[in-house]
PDB file of C-alpha atoms and ligand atoms in Angstrom:
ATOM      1  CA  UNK W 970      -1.182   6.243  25.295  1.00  0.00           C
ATOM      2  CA  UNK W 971      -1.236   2.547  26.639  1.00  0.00           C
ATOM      3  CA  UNK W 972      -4.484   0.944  24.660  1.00  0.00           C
ATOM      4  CA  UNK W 973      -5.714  -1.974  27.106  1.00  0.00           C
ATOM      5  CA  UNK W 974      -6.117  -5.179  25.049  1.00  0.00           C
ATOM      6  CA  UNK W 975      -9.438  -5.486  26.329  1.00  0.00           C
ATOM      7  CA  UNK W 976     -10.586  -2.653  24.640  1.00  0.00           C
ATOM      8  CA  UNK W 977     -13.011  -3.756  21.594  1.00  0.00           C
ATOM      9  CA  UNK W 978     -11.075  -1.621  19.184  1.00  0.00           C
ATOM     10  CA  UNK W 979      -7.706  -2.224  20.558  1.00  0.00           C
ATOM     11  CA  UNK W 980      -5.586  -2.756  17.377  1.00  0.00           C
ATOM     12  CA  UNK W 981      -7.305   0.113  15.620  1.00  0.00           C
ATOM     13  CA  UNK W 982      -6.369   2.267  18.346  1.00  0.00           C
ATOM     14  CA  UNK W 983      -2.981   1.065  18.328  1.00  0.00           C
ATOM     15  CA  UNK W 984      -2.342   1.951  14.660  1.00  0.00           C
ATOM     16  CA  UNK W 985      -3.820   5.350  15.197  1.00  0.00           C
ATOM     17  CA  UNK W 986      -1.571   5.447  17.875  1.00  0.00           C
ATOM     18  CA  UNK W 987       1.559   4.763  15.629  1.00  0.00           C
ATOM     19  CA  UNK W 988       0.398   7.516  13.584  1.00  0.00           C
ATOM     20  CA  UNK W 989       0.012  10.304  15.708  1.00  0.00           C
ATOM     21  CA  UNK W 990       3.564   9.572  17.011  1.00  0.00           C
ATOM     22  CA  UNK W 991       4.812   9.558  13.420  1.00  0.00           C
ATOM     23  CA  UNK W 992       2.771  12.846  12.861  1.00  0.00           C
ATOM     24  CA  UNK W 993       4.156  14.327  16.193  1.00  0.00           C
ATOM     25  CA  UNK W 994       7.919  13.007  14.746  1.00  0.00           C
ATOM     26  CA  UNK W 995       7.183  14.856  11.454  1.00  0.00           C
ATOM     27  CA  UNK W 996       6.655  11.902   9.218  1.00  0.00           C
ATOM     28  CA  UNK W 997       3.162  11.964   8.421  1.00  0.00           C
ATOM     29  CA  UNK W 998       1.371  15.036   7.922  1.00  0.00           C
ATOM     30  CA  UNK W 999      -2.204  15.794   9.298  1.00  0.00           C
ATOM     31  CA  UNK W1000      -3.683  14.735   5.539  1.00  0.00           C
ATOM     32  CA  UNK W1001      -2.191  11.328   6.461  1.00  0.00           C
ATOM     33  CA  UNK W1002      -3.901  11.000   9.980  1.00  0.00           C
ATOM     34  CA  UNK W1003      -6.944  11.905   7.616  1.00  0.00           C
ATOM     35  CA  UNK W1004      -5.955   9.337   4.960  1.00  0.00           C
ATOM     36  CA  UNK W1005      -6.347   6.671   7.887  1.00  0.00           C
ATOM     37  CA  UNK W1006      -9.848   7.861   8.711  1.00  0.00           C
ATOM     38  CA  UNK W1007     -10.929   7.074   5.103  1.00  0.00           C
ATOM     39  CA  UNK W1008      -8.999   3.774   5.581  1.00  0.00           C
ATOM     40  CA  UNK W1009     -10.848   2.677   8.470  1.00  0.00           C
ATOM     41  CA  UNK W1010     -14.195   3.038   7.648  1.00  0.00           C
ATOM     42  CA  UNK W1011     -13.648   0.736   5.010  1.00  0.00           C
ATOM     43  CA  UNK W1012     -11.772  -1.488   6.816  1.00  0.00           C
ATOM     44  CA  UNK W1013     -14.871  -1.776   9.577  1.00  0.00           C
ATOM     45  CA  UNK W1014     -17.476  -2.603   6.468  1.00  0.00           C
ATOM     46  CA  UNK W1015     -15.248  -5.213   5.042  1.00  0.00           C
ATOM     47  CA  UNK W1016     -14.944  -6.590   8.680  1.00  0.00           C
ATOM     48  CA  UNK W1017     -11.794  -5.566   9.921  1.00  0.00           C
ATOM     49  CA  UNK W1018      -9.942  -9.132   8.500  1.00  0.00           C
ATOM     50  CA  UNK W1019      -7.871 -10.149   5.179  1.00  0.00           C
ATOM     51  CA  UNK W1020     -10.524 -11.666   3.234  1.00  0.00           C
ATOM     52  CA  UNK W1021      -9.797 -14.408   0.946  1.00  0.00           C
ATOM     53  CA  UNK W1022     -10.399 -11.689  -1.780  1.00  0.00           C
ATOM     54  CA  UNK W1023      -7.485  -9.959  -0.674  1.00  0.00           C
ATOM     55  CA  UNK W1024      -5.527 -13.434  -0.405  1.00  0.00           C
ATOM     56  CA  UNK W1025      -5.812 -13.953  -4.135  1.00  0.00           C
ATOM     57  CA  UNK W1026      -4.822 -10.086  -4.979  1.00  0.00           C
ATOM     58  CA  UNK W1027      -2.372 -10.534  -2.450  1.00  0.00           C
ATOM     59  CA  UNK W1028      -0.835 -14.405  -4.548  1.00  0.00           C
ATOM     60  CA  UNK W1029      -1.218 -12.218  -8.147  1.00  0.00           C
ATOM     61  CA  UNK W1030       0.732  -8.853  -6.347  1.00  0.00           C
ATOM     62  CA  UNK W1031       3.862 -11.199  -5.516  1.00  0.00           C
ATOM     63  CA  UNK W1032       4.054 -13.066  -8.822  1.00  0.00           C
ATOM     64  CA  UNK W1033       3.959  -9.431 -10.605  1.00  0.00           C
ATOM     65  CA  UNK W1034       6.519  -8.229  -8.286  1.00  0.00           C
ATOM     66  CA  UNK W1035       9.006 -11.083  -8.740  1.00  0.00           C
ATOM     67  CA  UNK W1036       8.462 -11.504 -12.671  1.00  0.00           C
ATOM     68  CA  UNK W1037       9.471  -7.409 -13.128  1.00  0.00           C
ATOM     69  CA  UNK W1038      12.823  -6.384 -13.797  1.00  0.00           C
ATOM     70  CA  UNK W1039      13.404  -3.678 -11.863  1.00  0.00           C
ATOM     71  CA  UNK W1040      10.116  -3.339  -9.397  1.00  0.00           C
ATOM     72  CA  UNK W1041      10.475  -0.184  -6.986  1.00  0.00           C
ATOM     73  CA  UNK W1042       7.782   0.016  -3.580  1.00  0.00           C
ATOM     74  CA  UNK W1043       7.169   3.542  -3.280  1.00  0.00           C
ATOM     75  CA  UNK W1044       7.116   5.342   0.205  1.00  0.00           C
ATOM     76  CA  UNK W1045       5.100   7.885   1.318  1.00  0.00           C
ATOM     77  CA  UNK W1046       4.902   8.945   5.418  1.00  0.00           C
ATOM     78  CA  UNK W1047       2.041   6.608   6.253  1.00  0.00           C
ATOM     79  CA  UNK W1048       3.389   3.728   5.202  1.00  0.00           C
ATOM     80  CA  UNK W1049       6.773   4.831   6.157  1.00  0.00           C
ATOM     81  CA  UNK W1050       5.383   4.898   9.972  1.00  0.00           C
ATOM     82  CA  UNK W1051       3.515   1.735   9.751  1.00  0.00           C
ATOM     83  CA  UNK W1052       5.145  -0.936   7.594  1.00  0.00           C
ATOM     84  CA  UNK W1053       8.892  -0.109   8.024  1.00  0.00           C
ATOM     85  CA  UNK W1054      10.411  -3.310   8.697  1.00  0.00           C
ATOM     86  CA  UNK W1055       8.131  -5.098   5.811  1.00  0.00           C
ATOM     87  CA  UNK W1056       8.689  -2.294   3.218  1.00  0.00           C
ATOM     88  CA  UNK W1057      12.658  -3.637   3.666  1.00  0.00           C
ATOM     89  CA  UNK W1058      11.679  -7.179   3.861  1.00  0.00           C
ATOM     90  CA  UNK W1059       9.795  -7.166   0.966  1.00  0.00           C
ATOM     91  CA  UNK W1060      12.281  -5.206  -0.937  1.00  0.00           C
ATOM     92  CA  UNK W1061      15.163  -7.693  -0.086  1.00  0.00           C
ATOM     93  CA  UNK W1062      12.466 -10.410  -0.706  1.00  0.00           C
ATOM     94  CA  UNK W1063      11.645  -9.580  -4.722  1.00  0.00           C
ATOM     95  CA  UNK W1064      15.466  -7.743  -4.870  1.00  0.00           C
ATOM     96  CA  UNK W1065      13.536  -4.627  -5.741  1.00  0.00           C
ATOM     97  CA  UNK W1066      14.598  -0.794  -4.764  1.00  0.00           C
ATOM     98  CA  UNK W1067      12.826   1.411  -2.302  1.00  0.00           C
ATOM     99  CA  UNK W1068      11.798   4.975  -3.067  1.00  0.00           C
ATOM    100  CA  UNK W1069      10.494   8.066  -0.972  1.00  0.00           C
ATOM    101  CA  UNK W1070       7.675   9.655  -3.184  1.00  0.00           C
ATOM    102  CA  UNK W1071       5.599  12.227  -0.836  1.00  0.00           C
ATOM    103  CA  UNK W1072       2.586  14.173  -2.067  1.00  0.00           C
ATOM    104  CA  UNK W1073       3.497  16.670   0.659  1.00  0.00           C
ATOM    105  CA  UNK W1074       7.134  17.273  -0.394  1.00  0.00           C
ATOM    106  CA  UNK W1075       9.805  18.686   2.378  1.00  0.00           C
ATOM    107  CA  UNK W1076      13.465  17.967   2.416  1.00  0.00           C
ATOM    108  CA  UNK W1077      12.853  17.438   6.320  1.00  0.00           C
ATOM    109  CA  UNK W1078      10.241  14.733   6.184  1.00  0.00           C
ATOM    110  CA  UNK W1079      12.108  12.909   3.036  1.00  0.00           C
ATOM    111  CA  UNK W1080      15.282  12.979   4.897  1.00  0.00           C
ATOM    112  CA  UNK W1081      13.417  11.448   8.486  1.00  0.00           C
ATOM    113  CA  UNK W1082      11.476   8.505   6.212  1.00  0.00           C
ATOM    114  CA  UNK W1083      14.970   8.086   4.748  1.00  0.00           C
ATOM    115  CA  UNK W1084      16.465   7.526   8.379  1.00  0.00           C
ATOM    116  CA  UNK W1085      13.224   5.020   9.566  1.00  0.00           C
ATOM    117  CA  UNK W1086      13.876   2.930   6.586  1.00  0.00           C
ATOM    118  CA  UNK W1087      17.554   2.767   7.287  1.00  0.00           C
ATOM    119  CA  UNK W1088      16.838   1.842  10.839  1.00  0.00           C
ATOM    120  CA  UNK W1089      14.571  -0.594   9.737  1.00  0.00           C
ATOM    121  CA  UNK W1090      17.472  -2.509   7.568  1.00  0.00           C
ATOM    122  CA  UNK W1091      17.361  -0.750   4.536  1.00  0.00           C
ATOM    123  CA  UNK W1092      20.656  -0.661   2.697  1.00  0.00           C
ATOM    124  CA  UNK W1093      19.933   2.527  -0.015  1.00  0.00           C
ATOM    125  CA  UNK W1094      16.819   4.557  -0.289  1.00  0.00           C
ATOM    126  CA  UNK W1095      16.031   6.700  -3.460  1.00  0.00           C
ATOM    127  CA  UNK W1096      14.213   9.360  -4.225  1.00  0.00           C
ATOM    128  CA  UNK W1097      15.987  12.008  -1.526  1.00  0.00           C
ATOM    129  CA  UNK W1098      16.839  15.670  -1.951  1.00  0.00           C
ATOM    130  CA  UNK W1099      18.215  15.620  -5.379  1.00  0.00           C
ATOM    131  CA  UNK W1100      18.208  12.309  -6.160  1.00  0.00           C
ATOM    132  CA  UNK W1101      14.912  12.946  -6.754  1.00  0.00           C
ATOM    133  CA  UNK W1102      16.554  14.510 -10.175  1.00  0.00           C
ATOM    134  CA  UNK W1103      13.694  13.357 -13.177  1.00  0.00           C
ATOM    135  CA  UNK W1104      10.057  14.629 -13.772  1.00  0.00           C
ATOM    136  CA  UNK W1105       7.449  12.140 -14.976  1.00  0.00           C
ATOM    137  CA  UNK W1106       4.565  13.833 -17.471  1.00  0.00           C
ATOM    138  CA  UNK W1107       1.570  13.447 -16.628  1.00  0.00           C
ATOM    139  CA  UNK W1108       2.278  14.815 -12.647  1.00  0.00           C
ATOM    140  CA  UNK W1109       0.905  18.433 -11.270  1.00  0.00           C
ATOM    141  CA  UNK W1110       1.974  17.220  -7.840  1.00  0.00           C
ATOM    142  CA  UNK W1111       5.241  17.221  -6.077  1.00  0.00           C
ATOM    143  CA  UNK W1112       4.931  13.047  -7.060  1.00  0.00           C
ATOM    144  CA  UNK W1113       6.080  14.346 -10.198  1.00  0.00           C
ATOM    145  CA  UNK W1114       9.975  14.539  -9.092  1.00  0.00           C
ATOM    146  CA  UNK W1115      11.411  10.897  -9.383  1.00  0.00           C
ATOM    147  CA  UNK W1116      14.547   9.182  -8.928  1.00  0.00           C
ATOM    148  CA  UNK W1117      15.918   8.292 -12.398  1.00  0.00           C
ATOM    149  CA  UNK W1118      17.657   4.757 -10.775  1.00  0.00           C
ATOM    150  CA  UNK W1119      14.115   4.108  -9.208  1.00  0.00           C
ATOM    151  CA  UNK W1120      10.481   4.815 -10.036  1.00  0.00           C
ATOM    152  CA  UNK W1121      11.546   6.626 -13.346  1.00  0.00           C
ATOM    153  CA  UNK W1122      12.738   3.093 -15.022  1.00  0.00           C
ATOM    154  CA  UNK W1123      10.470   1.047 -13.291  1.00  0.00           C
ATOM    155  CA  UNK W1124       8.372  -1.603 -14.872  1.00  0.00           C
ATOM    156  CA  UNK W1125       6.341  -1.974 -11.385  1.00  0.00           C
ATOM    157  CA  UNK W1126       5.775  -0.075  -9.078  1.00  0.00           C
ATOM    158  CA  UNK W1127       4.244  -1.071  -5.361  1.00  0.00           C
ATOM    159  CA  UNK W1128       2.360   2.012  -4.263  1.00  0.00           C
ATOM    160  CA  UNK W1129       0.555   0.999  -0.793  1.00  0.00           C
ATOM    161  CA  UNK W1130      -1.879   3.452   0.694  1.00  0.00           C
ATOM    162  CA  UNK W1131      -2.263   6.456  -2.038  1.00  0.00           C
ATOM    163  CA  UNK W1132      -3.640   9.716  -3.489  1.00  0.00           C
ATOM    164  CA  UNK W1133      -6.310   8.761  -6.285  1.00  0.00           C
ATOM    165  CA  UNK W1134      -4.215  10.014  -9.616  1.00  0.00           C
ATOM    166  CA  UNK W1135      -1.056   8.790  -8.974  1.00  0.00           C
ATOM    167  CA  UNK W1136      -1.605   4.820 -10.072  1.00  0.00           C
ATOM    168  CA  UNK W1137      -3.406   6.499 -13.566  1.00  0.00           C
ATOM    169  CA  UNK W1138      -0.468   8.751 -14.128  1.00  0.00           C
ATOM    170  CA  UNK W1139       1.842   5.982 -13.476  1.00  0.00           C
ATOM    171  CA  UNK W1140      -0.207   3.440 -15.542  1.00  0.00           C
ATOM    172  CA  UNK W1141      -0.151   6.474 -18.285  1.00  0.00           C
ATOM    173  CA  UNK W1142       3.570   6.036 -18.801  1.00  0.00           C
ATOM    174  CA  UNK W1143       3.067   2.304 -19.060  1.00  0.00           C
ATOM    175  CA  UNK W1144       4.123   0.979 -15.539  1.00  0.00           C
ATOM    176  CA  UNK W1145       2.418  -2.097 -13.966  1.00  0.00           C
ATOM    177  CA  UNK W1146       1.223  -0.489 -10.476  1.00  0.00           C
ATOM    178  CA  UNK W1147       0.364  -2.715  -7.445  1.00  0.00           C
ATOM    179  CA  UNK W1148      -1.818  -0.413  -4.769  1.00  0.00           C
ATOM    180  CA  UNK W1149      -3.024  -1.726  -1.273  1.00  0.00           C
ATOM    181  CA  UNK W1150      -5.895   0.309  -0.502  1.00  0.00           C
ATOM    182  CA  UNK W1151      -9.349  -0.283   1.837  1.00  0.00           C
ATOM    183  CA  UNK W1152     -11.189   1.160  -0.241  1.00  0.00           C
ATOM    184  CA  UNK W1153     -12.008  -0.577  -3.465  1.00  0.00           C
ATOM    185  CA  UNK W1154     -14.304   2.478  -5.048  1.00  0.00           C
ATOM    186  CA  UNK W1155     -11.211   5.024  -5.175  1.00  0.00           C
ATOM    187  CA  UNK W1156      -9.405   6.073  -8.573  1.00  0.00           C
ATOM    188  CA  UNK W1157      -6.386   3.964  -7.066  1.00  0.00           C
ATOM    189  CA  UNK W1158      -8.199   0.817  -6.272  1.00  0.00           C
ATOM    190  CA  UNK W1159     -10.050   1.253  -9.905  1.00  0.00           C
ATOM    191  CA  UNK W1160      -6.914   2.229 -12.249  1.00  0.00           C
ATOM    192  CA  UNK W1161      -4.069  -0.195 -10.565  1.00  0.00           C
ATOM    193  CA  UNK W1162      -3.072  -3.319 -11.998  1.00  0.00           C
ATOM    194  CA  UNK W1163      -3.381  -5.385  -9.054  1.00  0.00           C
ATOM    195  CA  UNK W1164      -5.297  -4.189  -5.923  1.00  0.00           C
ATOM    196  CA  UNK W1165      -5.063  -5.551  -2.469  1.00  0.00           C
ATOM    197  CA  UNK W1166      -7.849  -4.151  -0.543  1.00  0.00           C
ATOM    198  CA  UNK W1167      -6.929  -4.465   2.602  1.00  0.00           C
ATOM    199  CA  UNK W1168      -5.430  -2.860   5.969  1.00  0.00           C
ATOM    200  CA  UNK W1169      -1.429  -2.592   5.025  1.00  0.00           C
ATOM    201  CA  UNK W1170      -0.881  -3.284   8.310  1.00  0.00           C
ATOM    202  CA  UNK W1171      -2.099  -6.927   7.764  1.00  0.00           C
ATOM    203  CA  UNK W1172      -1.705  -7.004   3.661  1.00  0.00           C
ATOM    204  CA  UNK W1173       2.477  -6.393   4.270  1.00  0.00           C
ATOM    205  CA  UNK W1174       3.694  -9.059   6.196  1.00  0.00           C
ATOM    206  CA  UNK W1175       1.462 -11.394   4.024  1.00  0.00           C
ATOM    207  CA  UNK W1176       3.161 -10.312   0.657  1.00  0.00           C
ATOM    208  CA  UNK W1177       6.303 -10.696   2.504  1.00  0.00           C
ATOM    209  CA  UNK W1178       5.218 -14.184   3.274  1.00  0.00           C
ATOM    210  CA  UNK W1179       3.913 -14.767  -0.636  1.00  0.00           C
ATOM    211  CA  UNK W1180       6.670 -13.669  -2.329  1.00  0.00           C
ATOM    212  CA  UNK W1181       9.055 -15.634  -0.252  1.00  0.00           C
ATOM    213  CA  UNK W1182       7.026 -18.654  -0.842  1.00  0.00           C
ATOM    214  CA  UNK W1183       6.800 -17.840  -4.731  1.00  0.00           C
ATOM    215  CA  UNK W1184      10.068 -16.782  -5.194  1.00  0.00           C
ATOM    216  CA  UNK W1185      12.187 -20.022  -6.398  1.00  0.00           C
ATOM    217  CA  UNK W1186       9.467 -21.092  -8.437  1.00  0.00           C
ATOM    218  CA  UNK W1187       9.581 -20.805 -12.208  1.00  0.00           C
ATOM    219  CA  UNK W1188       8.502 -17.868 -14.528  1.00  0.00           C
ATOM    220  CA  UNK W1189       5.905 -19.846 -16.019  1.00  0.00           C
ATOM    221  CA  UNK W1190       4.037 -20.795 -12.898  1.00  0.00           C
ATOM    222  CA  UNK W1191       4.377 -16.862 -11.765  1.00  0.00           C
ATOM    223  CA  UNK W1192       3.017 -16.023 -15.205  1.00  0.00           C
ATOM    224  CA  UNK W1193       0.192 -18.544 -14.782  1.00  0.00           C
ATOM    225  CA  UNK W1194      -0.556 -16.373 -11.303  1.00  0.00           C
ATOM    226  CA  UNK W1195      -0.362 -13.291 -13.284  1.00  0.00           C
ATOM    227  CA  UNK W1196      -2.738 -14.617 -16.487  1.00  0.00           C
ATOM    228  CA  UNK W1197      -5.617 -16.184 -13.899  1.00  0.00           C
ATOM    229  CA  UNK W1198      -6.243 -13.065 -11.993  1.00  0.00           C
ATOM    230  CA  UNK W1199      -8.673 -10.522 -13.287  1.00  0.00           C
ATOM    231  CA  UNK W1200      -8.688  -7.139 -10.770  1.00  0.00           C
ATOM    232  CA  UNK W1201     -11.683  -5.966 -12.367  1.00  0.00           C
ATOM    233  CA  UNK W1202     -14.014  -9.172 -11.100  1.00  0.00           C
ATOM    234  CA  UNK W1203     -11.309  -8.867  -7.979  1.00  0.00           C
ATOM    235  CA  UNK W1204     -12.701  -5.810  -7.204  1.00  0.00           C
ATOM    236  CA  UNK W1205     -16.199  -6.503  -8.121  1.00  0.00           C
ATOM    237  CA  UNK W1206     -16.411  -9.365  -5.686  1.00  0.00           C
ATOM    238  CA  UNK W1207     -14.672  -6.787  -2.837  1.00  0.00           C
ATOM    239  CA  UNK W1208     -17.690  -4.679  -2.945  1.00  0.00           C
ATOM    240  CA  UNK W1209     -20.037  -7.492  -3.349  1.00  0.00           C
ATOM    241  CA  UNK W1210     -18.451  -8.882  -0.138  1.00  0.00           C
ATOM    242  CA  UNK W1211     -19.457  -5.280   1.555  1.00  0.00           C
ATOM    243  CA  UNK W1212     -22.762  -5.573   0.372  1.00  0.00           C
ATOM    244  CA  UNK W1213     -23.203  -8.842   1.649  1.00  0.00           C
ATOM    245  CA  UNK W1214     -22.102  -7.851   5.049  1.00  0.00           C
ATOM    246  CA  UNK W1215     -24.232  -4.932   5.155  1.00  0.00           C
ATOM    247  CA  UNK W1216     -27.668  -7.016   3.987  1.00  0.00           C
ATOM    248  CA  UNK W1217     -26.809  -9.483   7.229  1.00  0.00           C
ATOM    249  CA  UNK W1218     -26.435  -6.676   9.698  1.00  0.00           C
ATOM    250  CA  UNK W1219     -29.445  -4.954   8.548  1.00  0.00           C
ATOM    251  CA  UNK W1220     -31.024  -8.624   8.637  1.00  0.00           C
ATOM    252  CA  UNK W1221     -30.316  -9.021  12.311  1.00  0.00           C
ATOM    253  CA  UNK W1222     -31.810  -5.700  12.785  1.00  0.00           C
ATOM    254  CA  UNK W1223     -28.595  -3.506  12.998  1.00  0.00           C
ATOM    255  CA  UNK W1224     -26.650  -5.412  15.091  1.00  0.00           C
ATOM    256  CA  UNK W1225     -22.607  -6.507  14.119  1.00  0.00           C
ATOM    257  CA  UNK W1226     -21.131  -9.252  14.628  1.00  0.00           C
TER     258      UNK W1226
HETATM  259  O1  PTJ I2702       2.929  11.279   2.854  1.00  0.00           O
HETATM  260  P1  PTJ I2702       2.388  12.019   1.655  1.00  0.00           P
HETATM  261  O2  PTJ I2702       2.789  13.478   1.664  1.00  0.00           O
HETATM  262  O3  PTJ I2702       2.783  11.393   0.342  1.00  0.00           O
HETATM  263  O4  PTJ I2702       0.773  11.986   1.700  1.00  0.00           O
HETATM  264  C1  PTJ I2702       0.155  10.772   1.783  1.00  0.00           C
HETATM  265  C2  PTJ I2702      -1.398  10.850   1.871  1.00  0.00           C
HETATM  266  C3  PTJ I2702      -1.874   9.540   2.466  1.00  0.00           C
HETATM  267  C4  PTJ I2702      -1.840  12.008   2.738  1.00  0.00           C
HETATM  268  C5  PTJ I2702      -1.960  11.039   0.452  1.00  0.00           C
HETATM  269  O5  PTJ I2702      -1.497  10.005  -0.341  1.00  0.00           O
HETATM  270  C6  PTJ I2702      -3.479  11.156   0.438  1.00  0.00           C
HETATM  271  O6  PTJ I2702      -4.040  12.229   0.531  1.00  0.00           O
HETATM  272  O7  PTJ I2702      -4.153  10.001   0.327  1.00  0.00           O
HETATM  273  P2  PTJ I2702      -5.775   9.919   0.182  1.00  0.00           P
HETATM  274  O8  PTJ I2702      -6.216  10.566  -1.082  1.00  0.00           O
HETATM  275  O9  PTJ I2702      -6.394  10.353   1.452  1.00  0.00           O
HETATM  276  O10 PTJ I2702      -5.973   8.380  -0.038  1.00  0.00           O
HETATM  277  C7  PTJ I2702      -5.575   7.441   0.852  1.00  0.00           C
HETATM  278  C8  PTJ I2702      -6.219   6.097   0.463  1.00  0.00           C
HETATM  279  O11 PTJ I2702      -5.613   5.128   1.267  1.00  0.00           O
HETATM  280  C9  PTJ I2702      -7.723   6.046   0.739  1.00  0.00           C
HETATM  281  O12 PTJ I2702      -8.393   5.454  -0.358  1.00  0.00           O
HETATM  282  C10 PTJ I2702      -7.852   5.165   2.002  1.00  0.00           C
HETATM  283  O13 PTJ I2702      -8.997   4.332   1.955  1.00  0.00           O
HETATM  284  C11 PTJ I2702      -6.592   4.314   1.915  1.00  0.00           C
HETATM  285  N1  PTJ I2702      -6.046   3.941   3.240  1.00  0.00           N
HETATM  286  C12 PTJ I2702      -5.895   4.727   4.329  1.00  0.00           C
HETATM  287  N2  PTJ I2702      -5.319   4.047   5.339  1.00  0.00           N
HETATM  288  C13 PTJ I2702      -5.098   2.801   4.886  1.00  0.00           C
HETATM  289  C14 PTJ I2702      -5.559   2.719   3.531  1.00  0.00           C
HETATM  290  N3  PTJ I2702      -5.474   1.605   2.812  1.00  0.00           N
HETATM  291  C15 PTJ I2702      -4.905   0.517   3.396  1.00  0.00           C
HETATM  292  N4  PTJ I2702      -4.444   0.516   4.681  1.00  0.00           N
HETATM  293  C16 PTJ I2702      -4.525   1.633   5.450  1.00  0.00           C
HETATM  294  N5  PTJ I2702      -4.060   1.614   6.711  1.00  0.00           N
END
């Protein structure tokens, strides 16, 4: 469907337009078109905009990502469908490896993320039919089955737009996990190392543009990123910044702006 531009909620139409395509391509299942709903009523109480909250999760996020060793971004069909081209970026960007880990596990839908990624510019993709070879403990879920070049030896591990116990598990068996996620109450938002709580639609291309800007300087200054951010006040301020906005609407008797 052609959104006018006009239209007051044009760009969140568009992206719910990109997912219903990827849904009706068999990329994203219907939990993901629900996923999005979650997603957006966040995004409309923190005001639809990167905040300079985000910003600073957003600086700390690409200094953990270029001081790991072997950092993998994790894919699932959402994010597959909406942040192609900046999941590849990104990975070139911190020299880090890209893996398909789905909730909702089909040898169809792994193989089609595979092919968007590729099409995107990605050179390997991980985590495919049975290259998906290891189990990590801690895992009930089909998120369980890993690639052992990828997410199995990881030290950090980029998981944007998520089910609630996958960052604990993976914080369990010691990796450093980086979530993106609108909503900064969820078990994701709460357990990961860094959160960026924002849209990933806008939070991608600016860690693209972060670590690119970070990445020739030296480990000390990333470290010095890494030591001055707290997530925990991070997220505190996040909901205070909801709060905020929802005692000056009420102020102005109910009305947005
Ligand atoms: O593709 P699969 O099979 O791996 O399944 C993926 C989904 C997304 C279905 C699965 O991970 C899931 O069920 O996720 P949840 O538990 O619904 O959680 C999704 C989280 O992502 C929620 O906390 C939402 O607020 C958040 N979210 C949704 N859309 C966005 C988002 N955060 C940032 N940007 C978005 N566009």
């Amino acid at each position: 469907m052609k959104i006018p531009s006009s239209h007051p909620r044009a760009e969140s139409l568009r992206i719910r337009e990109i997912l219903k395509k990827g849904f009706d391509e068999g990329i994203v299942i219907a939990q993901g078109l629900i996923a999005q709903g979650r997603g957006e009523t966040f995004d409309y109480l923190i005001g639809e905009r990167t905040t300079p909250i985000a910003i600073s999760s957003i600086r700390a996020a690409a200094a953990y990502l270029l001081i790991a060793k072997r950092p993998v971004i994790s894919v699932n069909g959402n994010i597959a469908v909406l942040s192609p081209k900046e999941i590849v970026e990104l990975a070139n960007s911190i020299g880090g490896k890209i893996e398909v880990n789905l909730f909702h596990r089909s040898a169809k839908r792994e193989l089609l993320i595979k092919k968007r990624l590729l099409i995107n510019g990605a050179k390997d993709v991980l985590g495919v039919g049975n290259s998906a070879s290891a189990n990590l403990s801690g895992f009930e879920s089909h998120r369980r089955k890993v690639d052992p070049r990828g997410i199995l030896v990881a030290d950090t591990v980029l998981v944007p737009l998520e089910d609630g116990d996958r960052t604990l598990n993976l914080r369990k068996v010691g990796k450093l996990v980086i979530a993106i996620d609108l909503n900064p109450l969820s078990r994701t938002a709460q357990t990961a190392t860094v959160t960026i709580v924002d849209n990933v639609v806008r939070a991608m291309p600016l860690l693209v543009k972060e670590t690119n800007s970070l990445k020739n300087e030296s480990i000390d200054k990333l470290e010095r990123i890494v030591k001055e951010f707290d997530n925990k006040s991070n997220l505190q301020k996040c909901i205070s910044h909801i709060s905020k906005r929802l005692v000056q609407i009420s102020a102005s008797n109910g009305v947005l702006k």
